[in-house]
Short mmCIF file of C-alpha atoms in Angstrom, two decimals:
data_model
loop_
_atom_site.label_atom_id
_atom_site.label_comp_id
_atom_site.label_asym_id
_atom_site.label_seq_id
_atom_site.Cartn_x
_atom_site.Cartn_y
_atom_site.Cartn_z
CA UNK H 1 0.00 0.00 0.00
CA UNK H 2 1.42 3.33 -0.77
CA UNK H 3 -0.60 5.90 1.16
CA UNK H 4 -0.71 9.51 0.35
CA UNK H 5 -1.68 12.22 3.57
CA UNK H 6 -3.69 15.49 3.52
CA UNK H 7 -2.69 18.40 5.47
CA UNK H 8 -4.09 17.21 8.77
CA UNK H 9 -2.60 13.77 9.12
CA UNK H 10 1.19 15.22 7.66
CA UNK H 11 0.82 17.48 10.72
CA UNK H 12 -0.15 14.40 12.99
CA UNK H 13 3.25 13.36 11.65
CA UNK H 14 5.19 16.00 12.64
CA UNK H 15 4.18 15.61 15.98
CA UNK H 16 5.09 12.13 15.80
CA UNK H 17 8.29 12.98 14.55
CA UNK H 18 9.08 15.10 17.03
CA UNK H 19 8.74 12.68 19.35
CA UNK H 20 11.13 10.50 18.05
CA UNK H 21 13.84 13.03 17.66
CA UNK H 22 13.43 14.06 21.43
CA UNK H 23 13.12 10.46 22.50
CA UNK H 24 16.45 9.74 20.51
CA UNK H 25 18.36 12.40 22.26
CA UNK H 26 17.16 11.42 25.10
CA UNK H 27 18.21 8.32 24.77
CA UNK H 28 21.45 8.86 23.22
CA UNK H 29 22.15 11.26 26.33
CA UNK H 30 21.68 8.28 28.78
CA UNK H 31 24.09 6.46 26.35
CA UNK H 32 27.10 5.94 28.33
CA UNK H 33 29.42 3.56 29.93
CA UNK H 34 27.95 1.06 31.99
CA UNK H 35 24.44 1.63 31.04
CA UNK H 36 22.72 -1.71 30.55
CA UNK H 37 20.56 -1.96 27.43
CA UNK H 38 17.24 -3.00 28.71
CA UNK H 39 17.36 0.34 31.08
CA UNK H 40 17.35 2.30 27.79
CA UNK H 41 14.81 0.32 26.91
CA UNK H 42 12.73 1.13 30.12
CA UNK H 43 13.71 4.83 29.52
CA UNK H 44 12.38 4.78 26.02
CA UNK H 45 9.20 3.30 27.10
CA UNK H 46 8.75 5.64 29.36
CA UNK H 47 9.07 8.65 27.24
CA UNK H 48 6.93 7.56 24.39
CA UNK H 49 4.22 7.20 27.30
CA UNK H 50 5.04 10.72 28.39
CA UNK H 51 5.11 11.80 25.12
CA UNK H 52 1.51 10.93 24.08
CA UNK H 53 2.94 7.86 21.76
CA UNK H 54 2.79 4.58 20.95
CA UNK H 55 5.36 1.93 19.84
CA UNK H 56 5.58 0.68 16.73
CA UNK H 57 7.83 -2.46 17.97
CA UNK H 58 6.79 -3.81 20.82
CA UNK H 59 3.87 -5.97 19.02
CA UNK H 60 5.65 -5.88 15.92
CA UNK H 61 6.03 -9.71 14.26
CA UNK H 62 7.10 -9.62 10.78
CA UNK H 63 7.97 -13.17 8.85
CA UNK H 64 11.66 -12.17 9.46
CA UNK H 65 11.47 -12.10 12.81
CA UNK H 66 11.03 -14.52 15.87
CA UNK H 67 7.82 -13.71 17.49
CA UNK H 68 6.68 -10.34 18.51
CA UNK H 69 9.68 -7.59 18.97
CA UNK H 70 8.98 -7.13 22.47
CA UNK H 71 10.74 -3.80 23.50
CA UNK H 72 10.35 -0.26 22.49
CA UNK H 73 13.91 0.67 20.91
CA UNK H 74 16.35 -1.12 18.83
CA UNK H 75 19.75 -1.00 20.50
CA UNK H 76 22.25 -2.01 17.60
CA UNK H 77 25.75 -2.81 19.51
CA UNK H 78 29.08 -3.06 17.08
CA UNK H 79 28.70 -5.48 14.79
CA UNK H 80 24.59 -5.49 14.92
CA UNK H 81 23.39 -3.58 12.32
CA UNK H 82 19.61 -4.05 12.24
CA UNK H 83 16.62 -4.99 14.61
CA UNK H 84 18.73 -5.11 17.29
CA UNK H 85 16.84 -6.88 20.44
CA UNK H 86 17.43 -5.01 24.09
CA UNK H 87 19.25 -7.75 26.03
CA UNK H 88 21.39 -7.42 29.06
CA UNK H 89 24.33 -6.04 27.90
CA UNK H 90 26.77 -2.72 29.40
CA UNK H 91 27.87 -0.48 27.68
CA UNK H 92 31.08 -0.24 27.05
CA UNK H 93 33.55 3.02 26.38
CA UNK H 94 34.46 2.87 22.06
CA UNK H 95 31.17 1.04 21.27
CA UNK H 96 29.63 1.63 18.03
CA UNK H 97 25.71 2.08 19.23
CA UNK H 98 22.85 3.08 16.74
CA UNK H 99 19.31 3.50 18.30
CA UNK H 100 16.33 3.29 15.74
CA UNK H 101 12.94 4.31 17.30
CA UNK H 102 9.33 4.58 15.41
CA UNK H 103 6.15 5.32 16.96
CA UNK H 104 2.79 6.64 16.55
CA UNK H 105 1.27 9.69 17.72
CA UNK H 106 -2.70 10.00 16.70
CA UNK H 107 -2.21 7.05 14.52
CA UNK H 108 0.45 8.48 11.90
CA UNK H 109 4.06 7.12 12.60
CA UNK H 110 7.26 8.39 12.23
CA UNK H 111 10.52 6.68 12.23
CA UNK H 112 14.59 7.85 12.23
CA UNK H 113 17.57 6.13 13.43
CA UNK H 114 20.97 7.27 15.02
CA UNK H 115 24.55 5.43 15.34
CA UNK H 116 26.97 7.34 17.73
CA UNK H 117 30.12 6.08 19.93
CA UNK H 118 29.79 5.65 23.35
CA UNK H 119 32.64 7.11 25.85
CA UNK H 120 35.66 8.79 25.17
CA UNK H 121 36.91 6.74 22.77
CA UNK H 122 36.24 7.44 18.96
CA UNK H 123 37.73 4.99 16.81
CA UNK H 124 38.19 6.72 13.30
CA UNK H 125 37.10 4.05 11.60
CA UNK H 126 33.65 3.95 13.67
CA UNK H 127 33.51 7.94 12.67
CA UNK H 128 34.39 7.32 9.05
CA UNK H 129 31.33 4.65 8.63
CA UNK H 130 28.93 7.12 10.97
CA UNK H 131 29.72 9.88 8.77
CA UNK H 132 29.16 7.84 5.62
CA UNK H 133 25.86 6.80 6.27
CA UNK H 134 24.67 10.71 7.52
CA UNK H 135 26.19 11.59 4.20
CA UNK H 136 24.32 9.13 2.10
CA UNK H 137 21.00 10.02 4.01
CA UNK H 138 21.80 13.62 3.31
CA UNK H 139 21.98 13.27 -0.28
CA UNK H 140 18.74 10.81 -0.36
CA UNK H 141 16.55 13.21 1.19
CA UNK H 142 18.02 16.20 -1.75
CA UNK H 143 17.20 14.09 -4.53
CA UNK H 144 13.47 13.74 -2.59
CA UNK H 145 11.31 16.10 -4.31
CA UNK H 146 7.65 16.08 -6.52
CA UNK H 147 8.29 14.84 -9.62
CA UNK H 148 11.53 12.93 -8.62
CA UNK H 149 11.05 8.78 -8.67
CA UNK H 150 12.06 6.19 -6.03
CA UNK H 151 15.28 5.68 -8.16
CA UNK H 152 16.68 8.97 -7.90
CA UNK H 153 17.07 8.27 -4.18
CA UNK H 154 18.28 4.92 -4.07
CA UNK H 155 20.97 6.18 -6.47
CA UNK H 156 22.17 9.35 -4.47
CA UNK H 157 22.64 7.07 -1.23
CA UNK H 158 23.94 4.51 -3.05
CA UNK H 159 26.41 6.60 -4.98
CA UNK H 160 27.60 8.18 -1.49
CA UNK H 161 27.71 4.87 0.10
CA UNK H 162 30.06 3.25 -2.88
CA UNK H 163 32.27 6.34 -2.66
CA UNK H 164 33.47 5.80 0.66
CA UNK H 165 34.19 2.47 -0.30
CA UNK H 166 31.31 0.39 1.33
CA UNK H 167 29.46 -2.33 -0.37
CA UNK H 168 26.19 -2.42 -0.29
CA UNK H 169 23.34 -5.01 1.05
CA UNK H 170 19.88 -4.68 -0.52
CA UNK H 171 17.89 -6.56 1.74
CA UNK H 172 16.79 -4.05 3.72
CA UNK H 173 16.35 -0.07 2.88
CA UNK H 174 14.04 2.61 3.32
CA UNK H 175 9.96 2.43 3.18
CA UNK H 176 6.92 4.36 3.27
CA UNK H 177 5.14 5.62 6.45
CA UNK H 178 2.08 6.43 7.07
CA UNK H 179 -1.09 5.39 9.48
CA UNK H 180 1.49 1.99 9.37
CA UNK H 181 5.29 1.93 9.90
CA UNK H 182 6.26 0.16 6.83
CA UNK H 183 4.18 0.52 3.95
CA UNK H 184 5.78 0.60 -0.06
CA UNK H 185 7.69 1.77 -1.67
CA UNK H 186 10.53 0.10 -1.07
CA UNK H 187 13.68 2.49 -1.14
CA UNK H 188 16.69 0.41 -1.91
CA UNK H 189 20.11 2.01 -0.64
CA UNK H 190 21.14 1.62 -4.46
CA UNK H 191 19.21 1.89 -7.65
CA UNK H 192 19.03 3.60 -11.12
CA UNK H 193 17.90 7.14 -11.55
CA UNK H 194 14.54 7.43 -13.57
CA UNK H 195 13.08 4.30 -12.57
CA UNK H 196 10.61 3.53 -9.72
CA UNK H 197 7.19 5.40 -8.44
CA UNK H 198 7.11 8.84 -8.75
CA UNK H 199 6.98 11.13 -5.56
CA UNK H 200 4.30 13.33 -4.99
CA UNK H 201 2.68 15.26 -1.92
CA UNK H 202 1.78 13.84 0.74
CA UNK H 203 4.14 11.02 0.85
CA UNK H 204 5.91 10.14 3.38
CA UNK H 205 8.93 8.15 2.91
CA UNK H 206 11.61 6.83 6.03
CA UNK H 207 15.01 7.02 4.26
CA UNK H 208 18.05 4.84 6.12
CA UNK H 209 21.26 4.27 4.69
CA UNK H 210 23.04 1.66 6.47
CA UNK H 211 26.26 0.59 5.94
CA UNK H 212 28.82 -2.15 7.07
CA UNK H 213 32.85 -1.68 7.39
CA UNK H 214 33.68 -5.07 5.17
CA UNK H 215 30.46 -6.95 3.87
CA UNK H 216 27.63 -6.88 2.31
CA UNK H 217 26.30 -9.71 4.15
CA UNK H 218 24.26 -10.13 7.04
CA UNK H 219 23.55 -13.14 9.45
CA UNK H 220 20.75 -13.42 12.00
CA UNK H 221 21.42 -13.65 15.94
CA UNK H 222 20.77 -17.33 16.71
CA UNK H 223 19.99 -16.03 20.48
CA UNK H 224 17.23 -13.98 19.62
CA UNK H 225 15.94 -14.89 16.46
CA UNK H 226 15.95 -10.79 15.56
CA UNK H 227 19.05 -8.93 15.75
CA UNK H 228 20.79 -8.68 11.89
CA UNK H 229 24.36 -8.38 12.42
CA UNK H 230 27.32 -8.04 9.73
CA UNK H 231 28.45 -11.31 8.36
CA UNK H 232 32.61 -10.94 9.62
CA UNK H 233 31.89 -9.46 12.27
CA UNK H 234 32.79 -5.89 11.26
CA UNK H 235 31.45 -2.66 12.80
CA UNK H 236 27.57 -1.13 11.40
CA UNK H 237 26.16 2.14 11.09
CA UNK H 238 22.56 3.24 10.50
CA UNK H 239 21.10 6.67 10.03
CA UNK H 240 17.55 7.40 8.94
CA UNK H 241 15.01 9.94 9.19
CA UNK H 242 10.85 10.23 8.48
CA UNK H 243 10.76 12.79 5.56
CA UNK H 244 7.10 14.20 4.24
CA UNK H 245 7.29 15.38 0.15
CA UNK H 246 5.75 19.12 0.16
CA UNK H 247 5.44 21.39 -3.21
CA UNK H 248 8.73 22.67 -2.14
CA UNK H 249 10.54 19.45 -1.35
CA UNK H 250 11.49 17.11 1.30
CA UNK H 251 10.45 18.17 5.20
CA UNK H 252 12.31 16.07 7.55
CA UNK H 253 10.08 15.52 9.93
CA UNK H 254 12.17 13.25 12.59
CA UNK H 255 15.34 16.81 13.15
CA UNK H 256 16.29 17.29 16.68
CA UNK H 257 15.03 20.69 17.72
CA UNK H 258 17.67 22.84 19.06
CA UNK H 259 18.26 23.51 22.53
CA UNK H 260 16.21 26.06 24.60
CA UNK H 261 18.18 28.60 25.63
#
């Protein structure tokens, strides 16, 4: 289903998306050594219930997964990449953690992911992926305009992602949001300009470029049947934000605001 919103329901969705983006910072503030996954889990419950949301996840049972999600964030450690399952686990100082979040708020959802090192300790190589993927996202939401197609997007992240030297997995990319978390089109993280379903208004579209240091492959946590991690073992990266298509162009709808003063 591809599903198109008027004017009232795209502003349900910025609310929504600013709910995420707080939640997120939130989170990634409480991010730090020693902090034991499920609390962040706890913590993110317990904003989207302040917040006036609901979870996308925590009912969430696709055919790729084991059984309903369970928890309320995905905390993706290192080498997990994807769908990364809350489990007892610290935190350590030099971890590679992304946090991807999506929720509803008056039934339209919004959806954006983060990847950020914990501690003091910044390997460059952790930075270099991070950066990639906030670049790729970057150029997928400026080729995002009326008019545009599908394809145009795919190929700007997938162009950024192949120039810093990352190969790409097309399992898994970017989707459509609406009164539903994942809804077509797909948005593949590569792709050929031209080709694919043409953007108009009212679409909303959850971009996320995700990238892995050595692979393209990914293997499923035996553990708990959920978490996608890279195939060698390498580090992961994931950014993503909920964009709506306006006359003008693409809104991201899932920014941080800035501080107050």
């Amino acid at each position: 289903m591809i599903e198109i919103l008027n004017p009232a329901e795209v502003a349900r969705a910025r609310s929504a998306g600013a709910l995420v983006a707080d939640v997120l910072q939130q989170l990634r503030a409480r991010s730090t050594p020693g902090t034991n996954l499920l609390d962040l889990d706890r913590a993110a419950a317990t904003l989207i219930a302040e917040g006036g949301g609901r979870s996308c996840y925590v009912d969430y049972a696709p055919s790729f997964g084991r059984g309903p999600f369970g928890h309320h964030v995905c905390t993706a450690v290192n080498d997990a990449v994807l769908h990364g399952r809350p489990h007892d686990r610290l935190l350590a100082d030099g971890d590679l953690l992304t946090l991807d979040l999506a929720l509803t708020v008056d039934g339209i959802a919004a959806d954006s992911a983060i990847s950020f090192v914990v501690g003091e300790t910044a390997p460059a190589e952790s930075l270099a992926l991070i950066a990639a993927t906030e670049r790729a996202l970057a150029a997928g939401i400026a080729a995002a305009r009326p008019g545009a197609r599908t394809g145009d997007i795919s190929h700007a992240i997938g162009t950024e992602l192949g120039r810093a030297g990352y190969a790409i997995n097309t399992q898994f990319g970017g989707h459509g949001i609406g009164s539903t978390m994942h809804q077509d089109p797909h948005i593949s993280n590569t792709g050929r300009p031209g080709r694919g379903y043409r953007l108009r208004p009212g679409l909303l579209l959850a971009l996320e470029p995700w990238a892995m240091a050595d692979t393209a492959e990914l293997v499923v946590d035996d553990g708990d049947g959920w978490t996608l991690r890279s195939a060698t073992g390498c580090r992961t990266a994931h950014s993503e934000h909920t964009i709506a298509i306006t006359d003008d162009g693409a809104e991201i709808l899932t920014l941080p605001r800035p501080p107050r003063p």
